[in-house]
Coordinates of C-alpha atoms (C1' of nucleotides) in Angstrom, one line a residue:
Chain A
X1 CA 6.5 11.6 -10.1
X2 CA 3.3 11.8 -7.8
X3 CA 4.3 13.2 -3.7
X4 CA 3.0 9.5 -2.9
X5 CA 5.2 7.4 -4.9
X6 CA 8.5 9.5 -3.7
X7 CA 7.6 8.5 -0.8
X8 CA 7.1 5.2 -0.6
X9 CA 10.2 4.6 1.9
X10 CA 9.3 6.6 4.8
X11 CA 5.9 5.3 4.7
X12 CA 7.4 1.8 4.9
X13 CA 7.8 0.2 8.5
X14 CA 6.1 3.0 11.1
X15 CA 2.5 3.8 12.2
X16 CA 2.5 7.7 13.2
X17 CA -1.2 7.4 14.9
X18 CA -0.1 8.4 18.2
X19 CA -3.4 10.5 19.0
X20 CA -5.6 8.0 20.2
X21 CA -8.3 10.2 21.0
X22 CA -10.2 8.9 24.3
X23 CA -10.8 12.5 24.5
X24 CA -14.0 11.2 22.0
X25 CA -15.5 9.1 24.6
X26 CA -18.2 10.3 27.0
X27 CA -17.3 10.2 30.7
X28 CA -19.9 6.7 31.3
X29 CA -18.2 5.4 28.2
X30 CA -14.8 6.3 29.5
X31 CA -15.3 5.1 32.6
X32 CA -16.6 1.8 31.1
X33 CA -13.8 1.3 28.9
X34 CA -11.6 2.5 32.1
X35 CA -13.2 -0.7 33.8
X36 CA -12.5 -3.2 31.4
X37 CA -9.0 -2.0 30.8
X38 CA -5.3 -3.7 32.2
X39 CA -2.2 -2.3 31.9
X40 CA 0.2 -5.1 31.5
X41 CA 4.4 -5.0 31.4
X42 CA 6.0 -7.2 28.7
X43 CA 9.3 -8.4 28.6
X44 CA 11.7 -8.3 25.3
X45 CA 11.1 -11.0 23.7
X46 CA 7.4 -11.5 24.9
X47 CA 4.1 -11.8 22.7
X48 CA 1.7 -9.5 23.1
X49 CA -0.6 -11.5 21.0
X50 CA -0.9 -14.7 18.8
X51 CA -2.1 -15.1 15.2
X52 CA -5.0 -17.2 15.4
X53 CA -5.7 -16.8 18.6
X54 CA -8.8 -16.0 19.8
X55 CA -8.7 -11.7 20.0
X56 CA -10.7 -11.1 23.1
X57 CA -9.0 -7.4 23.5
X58 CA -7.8 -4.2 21.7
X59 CA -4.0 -3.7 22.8
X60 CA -2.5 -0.1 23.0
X61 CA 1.0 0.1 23.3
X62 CA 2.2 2.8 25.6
X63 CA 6.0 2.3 25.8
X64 CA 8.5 0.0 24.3
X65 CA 8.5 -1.5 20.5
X66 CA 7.1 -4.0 18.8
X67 CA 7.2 -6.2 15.9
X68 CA 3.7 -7.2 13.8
X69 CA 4.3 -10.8 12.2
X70 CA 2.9 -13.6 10.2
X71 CA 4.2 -16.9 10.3
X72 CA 3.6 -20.3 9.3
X73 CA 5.5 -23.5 9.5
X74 CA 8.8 -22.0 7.7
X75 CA 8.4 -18.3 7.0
X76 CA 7.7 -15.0 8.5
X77 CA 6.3 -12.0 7.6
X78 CA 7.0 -9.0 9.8
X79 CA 4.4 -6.7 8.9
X80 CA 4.9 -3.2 10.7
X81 CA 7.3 -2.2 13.7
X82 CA 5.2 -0.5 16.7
X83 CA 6.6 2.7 18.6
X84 CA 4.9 3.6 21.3
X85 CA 1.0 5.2 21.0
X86 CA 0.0 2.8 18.5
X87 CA -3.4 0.3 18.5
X88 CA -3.1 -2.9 18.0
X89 CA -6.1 -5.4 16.8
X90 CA -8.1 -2.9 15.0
X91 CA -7.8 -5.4 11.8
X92 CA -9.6 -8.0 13.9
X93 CA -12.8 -5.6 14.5
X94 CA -14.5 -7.5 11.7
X95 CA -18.4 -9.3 12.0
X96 CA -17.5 -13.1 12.1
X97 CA -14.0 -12.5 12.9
X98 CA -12.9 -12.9 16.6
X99 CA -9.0 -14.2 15.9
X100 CA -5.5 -11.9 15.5
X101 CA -4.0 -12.2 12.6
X102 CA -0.7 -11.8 13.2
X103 CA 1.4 -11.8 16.2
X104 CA 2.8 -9.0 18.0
X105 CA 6.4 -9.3 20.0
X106 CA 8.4 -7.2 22.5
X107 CA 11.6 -6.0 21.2
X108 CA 12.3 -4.9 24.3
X109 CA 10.2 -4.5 27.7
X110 CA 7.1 -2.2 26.7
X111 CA 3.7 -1.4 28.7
X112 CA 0.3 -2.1 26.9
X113 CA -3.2 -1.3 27.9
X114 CA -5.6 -4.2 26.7
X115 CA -9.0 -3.1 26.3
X116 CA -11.4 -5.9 26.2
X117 CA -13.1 -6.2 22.8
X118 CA -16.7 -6.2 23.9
X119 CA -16.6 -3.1 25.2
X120 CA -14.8 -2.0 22.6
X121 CA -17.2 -2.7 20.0
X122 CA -20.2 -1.6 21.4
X123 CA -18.4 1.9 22.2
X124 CA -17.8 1.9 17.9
X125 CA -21.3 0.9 18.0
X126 CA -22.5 3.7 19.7
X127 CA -19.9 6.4 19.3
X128 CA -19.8 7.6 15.4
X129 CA -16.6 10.0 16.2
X130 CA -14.9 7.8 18.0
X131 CA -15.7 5.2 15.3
X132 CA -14.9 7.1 12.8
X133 CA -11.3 8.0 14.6
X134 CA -10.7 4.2 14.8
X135 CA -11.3 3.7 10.8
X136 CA -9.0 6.9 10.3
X137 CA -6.1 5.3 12.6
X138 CA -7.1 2.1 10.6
X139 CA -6.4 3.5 7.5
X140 CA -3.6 5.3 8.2
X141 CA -1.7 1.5 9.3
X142 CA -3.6 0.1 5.9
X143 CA -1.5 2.6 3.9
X144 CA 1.5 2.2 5.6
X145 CA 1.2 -1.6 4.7
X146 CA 0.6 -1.2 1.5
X147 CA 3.8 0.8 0.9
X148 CA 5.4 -1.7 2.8
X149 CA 3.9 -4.1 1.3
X150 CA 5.0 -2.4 -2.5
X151 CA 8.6 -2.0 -0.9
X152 CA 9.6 -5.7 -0.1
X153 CA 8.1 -6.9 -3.6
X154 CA 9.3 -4.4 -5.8
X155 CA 12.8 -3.6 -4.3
X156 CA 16.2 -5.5 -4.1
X157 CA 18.1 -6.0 -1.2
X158 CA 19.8 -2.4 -1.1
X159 CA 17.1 -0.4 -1.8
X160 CA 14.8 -2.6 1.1
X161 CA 17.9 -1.8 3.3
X162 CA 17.9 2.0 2.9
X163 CA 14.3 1.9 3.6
X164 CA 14.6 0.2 6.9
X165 CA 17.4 2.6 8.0
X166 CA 15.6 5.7 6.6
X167 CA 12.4 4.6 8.7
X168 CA 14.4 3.7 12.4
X169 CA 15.5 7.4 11.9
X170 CA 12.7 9.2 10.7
X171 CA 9.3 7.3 12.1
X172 CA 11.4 5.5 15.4
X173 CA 14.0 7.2 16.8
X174 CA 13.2 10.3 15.6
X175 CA 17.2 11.3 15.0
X176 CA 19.9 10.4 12.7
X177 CA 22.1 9.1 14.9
X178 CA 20.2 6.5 16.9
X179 CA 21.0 3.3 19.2
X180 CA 21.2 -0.2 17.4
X181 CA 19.0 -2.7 19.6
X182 CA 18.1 -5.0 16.9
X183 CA 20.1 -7.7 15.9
X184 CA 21.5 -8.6 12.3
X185 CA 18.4 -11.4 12.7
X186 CA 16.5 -8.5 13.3
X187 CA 17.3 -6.2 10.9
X188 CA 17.2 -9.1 8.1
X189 CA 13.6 -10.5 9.6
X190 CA 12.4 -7.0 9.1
X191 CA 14.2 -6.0 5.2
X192 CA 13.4 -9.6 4.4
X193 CA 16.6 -10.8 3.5
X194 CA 19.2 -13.4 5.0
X195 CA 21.3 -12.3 7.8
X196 CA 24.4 -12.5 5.6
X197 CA 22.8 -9.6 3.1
X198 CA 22.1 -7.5 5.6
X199 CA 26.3 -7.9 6.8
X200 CA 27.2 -7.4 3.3
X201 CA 25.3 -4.4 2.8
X202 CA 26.3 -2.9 6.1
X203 CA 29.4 -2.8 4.8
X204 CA 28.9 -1.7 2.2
X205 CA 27.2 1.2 3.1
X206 CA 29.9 1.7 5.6
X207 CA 32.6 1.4 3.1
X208 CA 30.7 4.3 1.1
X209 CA 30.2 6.3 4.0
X210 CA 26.6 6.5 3.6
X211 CA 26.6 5.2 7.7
X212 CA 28.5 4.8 10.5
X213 CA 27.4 1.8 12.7
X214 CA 29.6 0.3 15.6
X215 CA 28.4 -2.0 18.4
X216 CA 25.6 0.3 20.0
X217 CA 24.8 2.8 17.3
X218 CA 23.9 3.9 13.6
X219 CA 24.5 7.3 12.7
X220 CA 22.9 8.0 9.1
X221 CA 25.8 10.2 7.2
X222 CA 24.2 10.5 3.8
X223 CA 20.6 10.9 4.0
X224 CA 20.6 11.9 0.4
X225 CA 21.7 9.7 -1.1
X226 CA 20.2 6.8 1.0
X227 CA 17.3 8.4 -0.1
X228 CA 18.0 7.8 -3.5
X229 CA 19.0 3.9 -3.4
X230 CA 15.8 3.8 -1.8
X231 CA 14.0 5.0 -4.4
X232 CA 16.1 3.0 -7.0
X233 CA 14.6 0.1 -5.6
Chain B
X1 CA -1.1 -25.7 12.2
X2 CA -3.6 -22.9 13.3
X3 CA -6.9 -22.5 11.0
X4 CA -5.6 -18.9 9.7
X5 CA -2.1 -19.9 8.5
X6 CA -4.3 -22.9 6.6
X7 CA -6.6 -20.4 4.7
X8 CA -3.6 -18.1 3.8
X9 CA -4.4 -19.2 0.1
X10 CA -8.1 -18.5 0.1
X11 CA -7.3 -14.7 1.9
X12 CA -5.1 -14.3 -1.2
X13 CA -7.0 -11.7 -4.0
X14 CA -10.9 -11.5 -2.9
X15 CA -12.4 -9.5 -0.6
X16 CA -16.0 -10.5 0.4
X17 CA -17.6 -7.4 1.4
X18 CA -21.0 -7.8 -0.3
X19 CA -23.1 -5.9 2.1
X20 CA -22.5 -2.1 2.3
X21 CA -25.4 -1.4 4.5
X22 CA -26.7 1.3 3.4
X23 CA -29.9 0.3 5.3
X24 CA -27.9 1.2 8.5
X25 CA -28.4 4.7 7.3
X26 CA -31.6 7.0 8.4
X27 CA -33.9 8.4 5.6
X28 CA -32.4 11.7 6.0
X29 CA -28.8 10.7 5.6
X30 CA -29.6 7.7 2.7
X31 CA -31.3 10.9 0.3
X32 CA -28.6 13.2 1.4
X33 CA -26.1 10.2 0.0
X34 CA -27.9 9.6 -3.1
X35 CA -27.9 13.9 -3.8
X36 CA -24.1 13.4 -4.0
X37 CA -24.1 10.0 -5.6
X38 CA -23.0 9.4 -9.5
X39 CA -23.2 6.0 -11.4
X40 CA -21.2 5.9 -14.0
X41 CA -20.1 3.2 -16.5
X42 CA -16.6 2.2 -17.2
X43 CA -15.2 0.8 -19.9
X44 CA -12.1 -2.4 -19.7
X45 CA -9.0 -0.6 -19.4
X46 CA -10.3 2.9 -18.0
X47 CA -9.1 4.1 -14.7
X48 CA -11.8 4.5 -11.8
X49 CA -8.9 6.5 -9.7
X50 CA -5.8 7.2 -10.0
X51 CA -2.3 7.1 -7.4
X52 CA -1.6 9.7 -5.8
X53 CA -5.2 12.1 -7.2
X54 CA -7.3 14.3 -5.4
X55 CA -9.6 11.2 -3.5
X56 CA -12.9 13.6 -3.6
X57 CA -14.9 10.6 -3.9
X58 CA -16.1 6.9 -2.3
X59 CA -16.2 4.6 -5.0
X60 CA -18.3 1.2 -4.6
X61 CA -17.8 -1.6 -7.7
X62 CA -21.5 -2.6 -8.8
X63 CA -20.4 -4.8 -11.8
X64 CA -17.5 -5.8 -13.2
X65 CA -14.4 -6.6 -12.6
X66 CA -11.4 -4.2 -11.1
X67 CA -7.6 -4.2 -9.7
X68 CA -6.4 -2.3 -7.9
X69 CA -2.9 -1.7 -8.0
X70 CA 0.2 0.6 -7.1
X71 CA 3.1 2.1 -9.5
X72 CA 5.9 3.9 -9.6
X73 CA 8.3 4.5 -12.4
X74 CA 8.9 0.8 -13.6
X75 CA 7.0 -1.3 -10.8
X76 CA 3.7 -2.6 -10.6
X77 CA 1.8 -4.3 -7.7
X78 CA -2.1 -5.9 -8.1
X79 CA -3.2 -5.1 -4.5
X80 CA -6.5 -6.9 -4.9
X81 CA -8.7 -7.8 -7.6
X82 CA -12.1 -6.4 -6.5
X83 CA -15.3 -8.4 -7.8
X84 CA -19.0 -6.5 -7.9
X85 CA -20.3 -4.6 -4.4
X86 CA -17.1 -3.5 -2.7
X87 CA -15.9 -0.2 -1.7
X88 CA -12.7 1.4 -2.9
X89 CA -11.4 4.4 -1.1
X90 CA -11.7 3.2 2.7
X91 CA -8.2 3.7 2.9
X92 CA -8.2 7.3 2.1
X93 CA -10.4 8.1 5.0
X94 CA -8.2 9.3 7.6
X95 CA -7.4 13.0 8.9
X96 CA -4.9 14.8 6.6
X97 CA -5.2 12.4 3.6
X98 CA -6.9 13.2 0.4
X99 CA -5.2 11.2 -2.0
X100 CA -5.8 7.9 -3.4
X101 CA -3.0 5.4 -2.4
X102 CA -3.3 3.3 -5.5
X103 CA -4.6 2.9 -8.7
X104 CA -7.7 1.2 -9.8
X105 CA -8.3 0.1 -13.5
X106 CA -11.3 -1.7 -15.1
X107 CA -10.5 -5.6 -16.1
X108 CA -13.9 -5.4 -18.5
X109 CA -16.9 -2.9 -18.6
X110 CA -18.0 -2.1 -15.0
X111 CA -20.1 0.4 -13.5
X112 CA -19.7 2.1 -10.0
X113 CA -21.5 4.9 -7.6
X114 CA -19.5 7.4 -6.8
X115 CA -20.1 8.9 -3.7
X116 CA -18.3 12.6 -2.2
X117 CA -16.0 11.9 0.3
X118 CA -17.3 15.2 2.3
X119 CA -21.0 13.3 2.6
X120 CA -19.4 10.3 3.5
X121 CA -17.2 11.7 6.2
X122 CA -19.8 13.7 7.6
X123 CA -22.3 10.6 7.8
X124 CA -19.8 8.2 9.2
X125 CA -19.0 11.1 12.2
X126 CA -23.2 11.1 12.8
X127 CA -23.8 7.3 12.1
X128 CA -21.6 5.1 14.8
X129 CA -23.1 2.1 12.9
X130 CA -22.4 2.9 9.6
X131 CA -19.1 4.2 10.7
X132 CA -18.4 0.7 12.5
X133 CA -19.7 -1.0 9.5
X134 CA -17.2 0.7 7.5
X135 CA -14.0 0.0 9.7
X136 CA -15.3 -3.8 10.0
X137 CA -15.0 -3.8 6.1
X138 CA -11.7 -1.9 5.9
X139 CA -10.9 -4.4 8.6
X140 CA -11.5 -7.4 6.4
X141 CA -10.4 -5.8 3.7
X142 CA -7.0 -5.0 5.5
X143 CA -6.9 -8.7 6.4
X144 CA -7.1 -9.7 2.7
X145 CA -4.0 -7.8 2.1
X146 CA -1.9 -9.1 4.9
X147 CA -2.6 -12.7 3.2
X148 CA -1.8 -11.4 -0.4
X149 CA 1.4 -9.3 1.3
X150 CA 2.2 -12.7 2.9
X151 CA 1.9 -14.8 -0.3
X152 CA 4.0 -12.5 -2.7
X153 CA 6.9 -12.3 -0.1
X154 CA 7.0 -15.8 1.3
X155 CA 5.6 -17.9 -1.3
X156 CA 7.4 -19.2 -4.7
X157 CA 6.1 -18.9 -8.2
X158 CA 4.2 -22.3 -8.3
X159 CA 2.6 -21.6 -4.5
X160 CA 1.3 -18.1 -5.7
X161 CA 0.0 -19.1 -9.2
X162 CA -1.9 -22.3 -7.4
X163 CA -3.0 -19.0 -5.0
X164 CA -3.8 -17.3 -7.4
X165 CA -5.9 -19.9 -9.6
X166 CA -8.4 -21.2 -6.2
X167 CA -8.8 -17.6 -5.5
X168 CA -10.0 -17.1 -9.0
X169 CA -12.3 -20.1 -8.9
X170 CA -13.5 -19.6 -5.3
X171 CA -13.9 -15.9 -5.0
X172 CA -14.2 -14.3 -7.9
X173 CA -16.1 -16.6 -10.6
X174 CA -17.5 -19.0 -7.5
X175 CA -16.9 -22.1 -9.6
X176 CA -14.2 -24.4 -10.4
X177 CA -14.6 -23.6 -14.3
X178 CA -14.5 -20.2 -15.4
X179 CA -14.5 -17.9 -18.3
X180 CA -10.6 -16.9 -18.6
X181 CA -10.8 -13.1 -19.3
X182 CA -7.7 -12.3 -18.2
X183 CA -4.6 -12.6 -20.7
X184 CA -1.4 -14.0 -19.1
X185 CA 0.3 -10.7 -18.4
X186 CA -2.8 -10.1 -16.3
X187 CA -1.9 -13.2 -14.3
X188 CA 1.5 -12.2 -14.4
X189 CA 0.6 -9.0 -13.1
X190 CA -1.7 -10.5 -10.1
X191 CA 1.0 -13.5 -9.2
X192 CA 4.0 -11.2 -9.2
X193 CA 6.0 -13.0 -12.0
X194 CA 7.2 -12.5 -15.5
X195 CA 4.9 -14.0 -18.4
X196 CA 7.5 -16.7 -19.0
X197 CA 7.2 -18.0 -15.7
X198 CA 3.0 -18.3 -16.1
X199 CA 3.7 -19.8 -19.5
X200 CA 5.5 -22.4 -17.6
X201 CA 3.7 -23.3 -14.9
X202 CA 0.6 -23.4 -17.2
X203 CA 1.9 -25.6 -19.4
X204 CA 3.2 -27.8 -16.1
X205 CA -0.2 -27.7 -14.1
X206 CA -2.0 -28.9 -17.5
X207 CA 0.7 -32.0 -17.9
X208 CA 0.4 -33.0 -13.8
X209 CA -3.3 -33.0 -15.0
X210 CA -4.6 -30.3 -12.0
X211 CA -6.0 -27.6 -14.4
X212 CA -7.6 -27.7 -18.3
X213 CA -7.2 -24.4 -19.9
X214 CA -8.0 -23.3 -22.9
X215 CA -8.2 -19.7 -25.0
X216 CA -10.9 -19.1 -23.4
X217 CA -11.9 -20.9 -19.7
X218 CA -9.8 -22.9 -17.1
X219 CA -11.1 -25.8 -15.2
X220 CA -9.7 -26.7 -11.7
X221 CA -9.4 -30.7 -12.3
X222 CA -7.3 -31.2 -8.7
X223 CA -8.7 -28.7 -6.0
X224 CA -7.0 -30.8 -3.3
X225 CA -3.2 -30.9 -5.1
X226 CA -3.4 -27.5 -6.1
X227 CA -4.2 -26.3 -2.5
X228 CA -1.0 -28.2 -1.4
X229 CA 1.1 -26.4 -3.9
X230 CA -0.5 -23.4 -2.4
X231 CA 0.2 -24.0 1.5
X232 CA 4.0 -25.5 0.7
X233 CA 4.5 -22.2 -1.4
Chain C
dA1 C1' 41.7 -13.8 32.5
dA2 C1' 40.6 -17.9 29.9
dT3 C1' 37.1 -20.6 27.7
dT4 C1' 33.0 -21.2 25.6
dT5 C1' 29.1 -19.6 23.1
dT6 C1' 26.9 -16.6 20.0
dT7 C1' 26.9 -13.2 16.5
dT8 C1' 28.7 -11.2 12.6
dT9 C1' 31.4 -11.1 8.5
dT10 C1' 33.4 -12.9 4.3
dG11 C1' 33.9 -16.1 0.4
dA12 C1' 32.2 -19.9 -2.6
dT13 C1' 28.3 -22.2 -4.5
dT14 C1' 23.6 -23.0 -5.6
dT15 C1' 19.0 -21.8 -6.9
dA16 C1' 14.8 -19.6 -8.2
dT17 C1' 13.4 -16.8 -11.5
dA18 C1' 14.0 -13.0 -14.6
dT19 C1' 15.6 -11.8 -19.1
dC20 C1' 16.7 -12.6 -23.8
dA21 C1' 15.7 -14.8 -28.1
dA22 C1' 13.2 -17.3 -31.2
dA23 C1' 9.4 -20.4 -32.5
dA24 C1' 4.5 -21.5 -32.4
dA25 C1' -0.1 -20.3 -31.9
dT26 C1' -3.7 -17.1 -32.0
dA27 C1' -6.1 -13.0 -33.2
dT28 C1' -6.7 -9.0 -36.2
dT29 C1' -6.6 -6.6 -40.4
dT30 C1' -6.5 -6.3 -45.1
Chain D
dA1 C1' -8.2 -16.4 -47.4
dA2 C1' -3.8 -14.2 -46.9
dA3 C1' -1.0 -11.2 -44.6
dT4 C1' 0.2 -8.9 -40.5
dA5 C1' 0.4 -8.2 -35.7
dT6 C1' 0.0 -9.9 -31.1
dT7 C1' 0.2 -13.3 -27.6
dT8 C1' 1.9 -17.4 -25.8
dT9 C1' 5.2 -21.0 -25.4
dT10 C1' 9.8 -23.0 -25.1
dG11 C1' 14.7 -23.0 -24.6
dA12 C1' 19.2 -20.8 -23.3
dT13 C1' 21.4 -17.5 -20.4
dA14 C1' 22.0 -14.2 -16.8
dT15 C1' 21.4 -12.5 -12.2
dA16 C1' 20.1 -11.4 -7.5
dA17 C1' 20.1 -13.3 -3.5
dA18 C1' 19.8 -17.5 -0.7
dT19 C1' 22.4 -21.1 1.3
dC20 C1' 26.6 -23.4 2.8
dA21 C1' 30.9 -23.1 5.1
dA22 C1' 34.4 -21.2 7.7
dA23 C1' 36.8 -17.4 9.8
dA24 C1' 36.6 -13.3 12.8
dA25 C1' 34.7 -10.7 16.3
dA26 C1' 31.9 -10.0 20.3
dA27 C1' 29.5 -11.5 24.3
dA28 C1' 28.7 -14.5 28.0
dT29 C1' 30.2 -17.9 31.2
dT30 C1' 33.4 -20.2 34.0

DNA sequence: AATTTTTTTTGATTTATATCAAAAATATTT
DNA sequence: AAATATTTTTGATATAAATCAAAAAAAATT
């Protein structure tokens, strides 16, 4: 089995482009971009942006975490969960295309700078490093999608489970033993399964001591084999 | 409803990026390009590049017909289907990557320029156009996934075979009848569904009079229905 | 502290779709 | 043209997971 494949879970729900690498820019370009920049405080629960809306600016999240989504009338689609460090919009840097497609929401209160996408562009336009860092960090959250993408159509409910918790402790918190501030809604929205799935498997994952998880925290006790329902699908 | 979530059909398989712009390149850099540039011819059913492989190379379609697609043991997923003049590889360009992340395999006889990834790299850090071109194309290209990664997850098997049929007809063959060269495990493949389940909705689309098919074209009789089906999933 | 509201868990039922099995149609080879 | 192999269709059954419903637990409010 190729390193790739074997690894489809941890590339599943977390960007790791956390160089953003303004270091590139000039000092008139920085100080341009430093111009048209805000640094804005959201509350949990906010959105950061809308799908469809009209994407006048490049966000950068600086601290909190956020969810990626599509929706339409009945469903949603969370596509990627954002730690901190992370661009946001650089799928809407497209000729003819000036709208988000998807919607981005605080999970908890987080700081963004917004960039205004003028300026932006004509800094790609006239910056080939720079540019060429933005299609890097670009297609570094493309892959990430598509094993995301791979994950919630190929796997069942367990194996999508595993993933999630294998990526809040390797890509999020960074520990195996980490604080629960998502919701069973949240949980579910994010394996793509019904609330109720997500409490049966808790369980039993619990019941097989694979995890410990109590009101405020998940501690991952069997990394292993987590790792191996994962892969199961 | 917003204008995007409406289109989620037609963002389904096709990517549209028909102009690579090499003319954004200077004479210098457009020989040095060709000195490292191949054509070669493939034949249905060979693989242009392979999961998880050494991604030495930039490839652009130039005839034919192509999926890409990701594997593991027992799973398959299409990606995209990728018609004539689009580039495969984009996503590989990022620091500390040098693998393909999927597969890609000939539908029917298609040729391609390959192009080293070194050359490229090194024209897209020189070139802040071309290098913008590029993300604005991996952009699009991104956004056409999020619609297909949207579709397989949230839709059911009629909305994603009606998907799957306009996409056909309006991005790939540009007509509403079209040669069928695909068999229905290719469809099968492409809709996410067992062959069974595209025998049956086949054979239900032809009674509710909204295609014609036969062994070898398909004519889209009710655009306006079958985009319904689409959007109610 | 008691009450109300919300979230989570557990069990029963339903449903969409895969799988299994076999027949029919089509394509390929002899 | 006949025989064989492959693909497609149709029907029956199985299954994973959603939905429905209600109980239990936790959180918020009075």
């Amino acid at each position: 089995m190729n390193e790739y494949v074997s690894n489809h879970g941890s590339y599943c729900t977390i960007s790791q482009c956390n160089n953003l690498c303004f270091d590139l820019l000039t000092p008139v370009e920085y100080e341009l971009l430093k111009s048209k920049m805000l640094v804005i405080n959201f509350k949990a629960g906010e959105i950061l942006c809308k799908q469809g809306s009209f994407a006048s600016h490049i966000i950068i999240l600086r601290e909190g975490l956020v969810k990626l989504f599509m929706e339409n009338n009945s469903e949603k689609l969370v596509i990627q969960i954002l730690p901190p460090n992370n661009i946001l919009g650089l799928s809407s840097c497209f000729e003819g295309s000036s709208v988000f497609y998807y919607s981005a929401q605080a999970y908890m209160n987080s700081t963004a700078q917004i960039i205004d996408m003028g300026v932006f562009m004509s800094i790609l336009n006239s910056n080939a490093r720079f540019a060429s860092k933005m299609l890097s960090l670009l297609a570094e959250h493309t892959v990430i999608t598509y094993g995301r993408f791979f994950c919630l159509t190929q796997k069942q409910t367990y194996g999508r489970f595993a993933d999630v918790l294998l990526c809040l402790a390797n890509r999020i918190y960074k520990a195996d033993k980490f604080p629960l501030q998502l919701s069973r809604k949240d949980l579910a929205e994010i394996a793509g399964m019904s609330i109720e799935s997500v409490a049966r498997i808790l369980t039993r994952f619990k019941n097989d001591a694979l995890i410990e998880i109590t009101s405020d925290y998940v501690e991952i006790l069997d990394k292993k084999r987590l790792t191996e329902i994962s892969h199961k699908g």
